[in-house]
Amino acid sequence: MSPIEPFGARLRRAMDERGPLCVGIDPHASLLLEWGLNDDVAGLERFSRTVVEAVADRVAALKPQSAFFERFGSRGIAVLERTVEEARAAGALVIMDAKRGDIGSTMAAYAESFLREDAPLFSDALTVSPYLGYGSLKPAVDLARENGTGLFVLALTSNPEGAEVQHAVRPGGRTVGATVLAHLAEENAGQTPLGSFGAVVGATLGDLSSYDLRMGGPLLAPGIGAQGATPADLPRVFGAAVRNVLPNVSRSVLRHGPDVGALRDVSERFVEEVRAAVAAG
């Protein structure tokens, strides 16, 4: 199979045309209950298909959280496969939130599961962890380049526990998080209009002016909505890199289900709020 257009170029176009928003597909047991669904495979499928029906034709990206499908075993994975396929068919880019991280042939196998064009779970991008050393991601980086897919590397995450690792200072004075960003800048060098190797950077982190977020790739930004950040916070947090920010919203959209119209309305409001914030920044 021939390589598809690089992920970064496809994401830039989707963000410009549809608006910079990623909607998470996070079928928590509590959300299934809120929707009046059972916490079983049938409920999982109804939930996922409803989200895809509501927003996959109008937002830049959807981000299924693999863990909530994996907990149902092989039948849950089958639902995830259909969700990815249907979302991509509707025009959304799919970012698989699996946060894989390992070494050597194991990392290569994880990458092949999600980034190889003929894989059942083939996605446009994958979240990965660099905390076995950034170089451990090389099999995923190489396969992404080969297949026109992308990575989002955990750099400065919104969970409070992350700071003890990500803000730790290495010999030479650079933090671990800044080192990850510097590696990504190297991966994206010369790539236009947007590189395919992004970072996960929390929108709840406040002033990040001590970090150079202009690393040539997209910044996947969780924390909007239920975690407390708002679209208006984006210019303050991301500064000159705000145009490359892809905010992720999950619960603040999903809690409006199972009504398809309500899911569409709230996602469209978030798109307009983010567009306005980026323009103001």
XYZ file of C-alpha atoms in Angstrom:
281
model
C 0.000 0.000 0.000
C 1.253 3.482 -0.825
C 1.824 5.930 2.036
C -0.995 8.371 2.665
C -0.532 12.119 3.078
C 1.403 12.847 6.300
C -0.713 13.074 9.417
C 0.443 16.603 10.226
C -0.748 17.937 6.876
C -4.088 16.160 7.212
C -4.550 17.431 10.765
C -3.704 21.030 9.803
C -6.350 20.923 7.081
C -8.949 19.344 9.377
C -8.298 21.938 12.101
C -8.579 24.792 9.608
C -11.716 23.458 7.913
C -13.615 21.870 10.810
C -12.161 23.788 13.718
C -9.502 22.816 16.267
C -11.320 20.328 18.472
C -10.823 16.692 19.437
C -13.702 14.885 21.131
C -12.822 11.945 23.350
C -14.744 8.687 23.225
C -14.451 7.646 26.868
C -17.166 5.116 27.726
C -16.761 5.169 31.506
C -19.173 2.886 33.339
C -20.632 6.017 34.964
C -21.271 7.639 31.578
C -22.956 4.524 30.246
C -25.242 4.669 33.279
C -25.944 8.389 32.712
C -26.983 7.546 29.167
C -29.342 4.839 30.426
C -27.133 2.073 29.043
C -25.921 -1.126 30.652
C -22.230 -1.492 31.460
C -21.765 -4.228 28.890
C -20.690 -4.676 25.283
C -24.094 -3.670 23.926
C -23.966 -0.444 25.943
C -20.396 0.180 24.815
C -21.357 -0.185 21.160
C -24.445 2.006 21.441
C -22.422 4.717 23.192
C -19.557 4.677 20.694
C -21.762 4.605 17.607
C -23.847 7.490 18.940
C -20.768 9.670 19.453
C -19.511 8.836 15.967
C -22.918 9.556 14.438
C -23.157 12.866 16.265
C -19.755 14.436 15.674
C -17.465 12.439 13.359
C -18.566 14.453 10.323
C -17.966 17.836 11.973
C -14.933 17.795 14.317
C -11.289 17.496 13.365
C -10.549 14.401 15.448
C -12.003 11.751 17.693
C -9.926 10.136 20.438
C -11.153 6.750 21.663
C -9.649 5.705 24.990
C -8.583 2.123 24.361
C -8.764 1.037 28.008
C -12.536 1.430 28.185
C -12.885 -0.975 25.267
C -10.156 -3.380 26.359
C -11.917 -4.028 29.685
C -14.564 -6.005 27.767
C -11.986 -8.314 26.187
C -12.118 -9.388 22.552
C -15.716 -8.217 22.088
C -14.759 -4.770 23.327
C -11.809 -4.644 20.934
C -14.189 -5.577 18.104
C -16.328 -2.566 19.036
C -13.208 -0.396 19.029
C -12.303 -1.628 15.532
C -15.758 -0.702 14.222
C -15.648 2.661 16.007
C -12.320 3.564 14.405
C -13.457 2.437 10.965
C -16.762 4.330 11.121
C -15.170 7.499 12.503
C -12.564 7.604 9.754
C -15.201 6.849 7.106
C -17.146 9.904 8.331
C -14.092 12.106 7.848
C -12.731 12.458 11.384
C -9.092 11.775 12.119
C -8.739 9.126 14.822
C -6.194 9.525 17.604
C -5.932 6.236 19.470
C -5.396 6.996 23.143
C -3.478 3.911 24.205
C -0.353 5.517 25.724
C 1.889 2.662 24.637
C 5.529 2.626 25.654
C 8.072 -0.191 25.524
C 11.375 -1.119 23.878
C 12.581 -2.869 20.767
C 10.366 -5.475 19.122
C 7.608 -4.919 21.681
C 7.375 -1.217 20.834
C 7.398 -2.173 17.163
C 4.483 -4.566 17.731
C 2.488 -1.881 19.547
C 3.141 0.501 16.655
C 2.063 -2.098 14.102
C -1.195 -2.630 15.989
C -2.295 0.961 15.403
C -0.116 2.604 12.747
C 0.190 -0.006 10.002
C -2.251 0.742 7.182
C -3.683 -2.786 7.008
C -4.050 -3.238 10.802
C -7.610 -3.775 12.128
C -7.135 -0.855 14.553
C -5.377 1.414 12.045
C -5.585 4.974 13.367
C -4.304 8.308 12.172
C -2.213 8.803 15.306
C -1.322 7.096 18.573
C -0.505 8.419 22.042
C 2.789 7.067 23.371
C 4.905 7.354 26.516
C 8.608 8.289 26.228
C 9.502 7.398 29.801
C 11.630 4.395 28.904
C 13.796 6.946 27.120
C 12.764 8.893 24.030
C 14.855 6.600 21.835
C 12.605 3.668 22.772
C 9.931 5.250 20.541
C 12.033 4.854 17.373
C 10.055 1.864 15.998
C 6.843 3.892 16.293
C 8.445 7.010 14.813
C 9.785 5.031 11.855
C 6.470 3.283 11.163
C 4.543 6.544 11.453
C 6.813 8.160 8.868
C 6.419 5.159 6.576
C 2.621 5.100 6.797
C 1.731 8.782 6.965
C 0.512 8.496 10.543
C 1.465 10.429 13.666
C 2.322 10.232 17.343
C 1.347 12.287 20.367
C 4.088 11.931 22.962
C 3.377 12.549 26.647
C 5.357 15.670 27.523
C 3.644 17.916 30.087
C 0.516 16.139 31.213
C -2.335 17.584 33.255
C -2.321 14.978 36.030
C -0.579 16.279 39.171
C 1.541 13.120 39.542
C 3.259 13.814 36.226
C 5.239 16.745 37.556
C 7.670 14.612 39.568
C 8.980 13.114 36.337
C 8.238 15.732 33.682
C 9.575 18.726 35.633
C 12.625 16.878 36.961
C 15.835 18.614 35.910
C 18.410 16.646 33.948
C 22.176 17.269 33.945
C 22.663 20.461 31.994
C 19.583 22.138 33.455
C 16.869 21.062 31.000
C 13.760 19.396 32.411
C 12.581 15.991 31.213
C 9.483 17.574 29.639
C 11.600 20.143 27.776
C 13.841 17.316 26.539
C 10.816 15.522 25.063
C 9.747 18.727 23.307
C 13.251 19.212 21.915
C 13.247 15.668 20.475
C 9.904 16.371 18.815
C 11.222 19.590 17.304
C 13.956 17.503 15.670
C 11.406 15.000 14.322
C 9.314 17.809 12.793
C 12.177 19.838 11.320
C 11.358 20.970 7.800
C 7.822 19.584 7.839
C 5.110 21.924 6.558
C 2.432 23.011 7.218
C 2.571 20.946 10.435
C 4.746 18.085 11.581
C 3.263 14.686 12.395
C 4.898 14.271 15.809
C 2.936 16.036 18.505
C 3.069 16.456 22.252
C 0.455 15.999 24.950
C 0.433 19.208 26.999
C -2.273 19.870 29.570
C -4.423 22.971 29.212
C -4.677 23.199 33.008
C -0.962 23.822 33.602
C -1.053 27.615 33.600
C 1.997 29.605 32.550
C 4.263 27.456 30.362
C 6.403 30.342 29.109
C 9.545 28.584 30.381
C 8.932 25.819 27.807
C 9.387 26.192 24.065
C 6.145 24.738 22.724
C 6.926 25.751 19.141
C 8.149 22.303 18.190
C 6.634 22.221 14.709
C 3.935 19.696 15.528
C 0.471 19.658 17.093
C -0.181 20.022 20.806
C -2.939 17.732 22.067
C -4.359 19.588 25.064
C -6.537 17.717 27.564
C -8.120 19.579 30.441
C -10.808 21.690 28.740
C -14.177 21.399 30.437
C -14.552 19.005 33.353
C -10.903 19.412 34.454
C -11.342 23.156 34.804
C -9.671 24.820 31.818
C -11.658 26.846 29.285
C -10.995 27.734 25.640
C -10.261 31.302 26.766
C -7.258 29.964 28.732
C -5.509 28.613 25.639
C -3.585 31.754 24.547
C -2.271 32.281 28.080
C -1.102 28.670 28.433
C 0.254 28.054 24.934
C 1.369 31.512 23.851
C 2.827 31.700 20.351
C 2.066 28.003 19.747
C -1.694 28.383 20.255
C -2.545 27.929 16.572
C -1.166 24.382 16.720
C -3.211 23.411 19.783
C -5.840 20.678 19.430
C -7.915 20.827 22.632
C -9.468 17.567 23.737
C -12.913 17.642 25.334
C -14.518 14.476 26.662
C -16.957 14.553 29.552
C -18.167 18.105 28.908
C -19.441 16.922 25.518
C -20.305 13.318 26.330
C -22.545 14.111 29.299
C -25.032 15.646 26.837
C -25.747 12.232 25.289
C -27.433 10.112 24.201
C -29.238 12.914 22.341
C -27.420 13.264 18.999
C -28.570 16.831 18.499
C -27.344 17.879 21.937
C -23.945 16.271 21.333
C -23.650 18.139 18.047
C -24.699 21.448 19.545
C -22.227 21.365 22.426
C -19.330 20.220 20.231
C -20.063 23.036 17.782
C -20.107 25.550 20.658
C -16.702 24.328 21.794
C -15.372 24.644 18.229
C -16.510 28.260 18.011
C -15.130 29.095 21.464
C -11.742 27.591 20.606
C -11.646 29.373 17.232
C -12.385 32.687 18.940
C -9.711 32.082 21.588
C -7.076 31.163 18.988
C -7.955 34.247 16.907
C -7.689 36.442 19.990
C -4.319 34.915 20.895
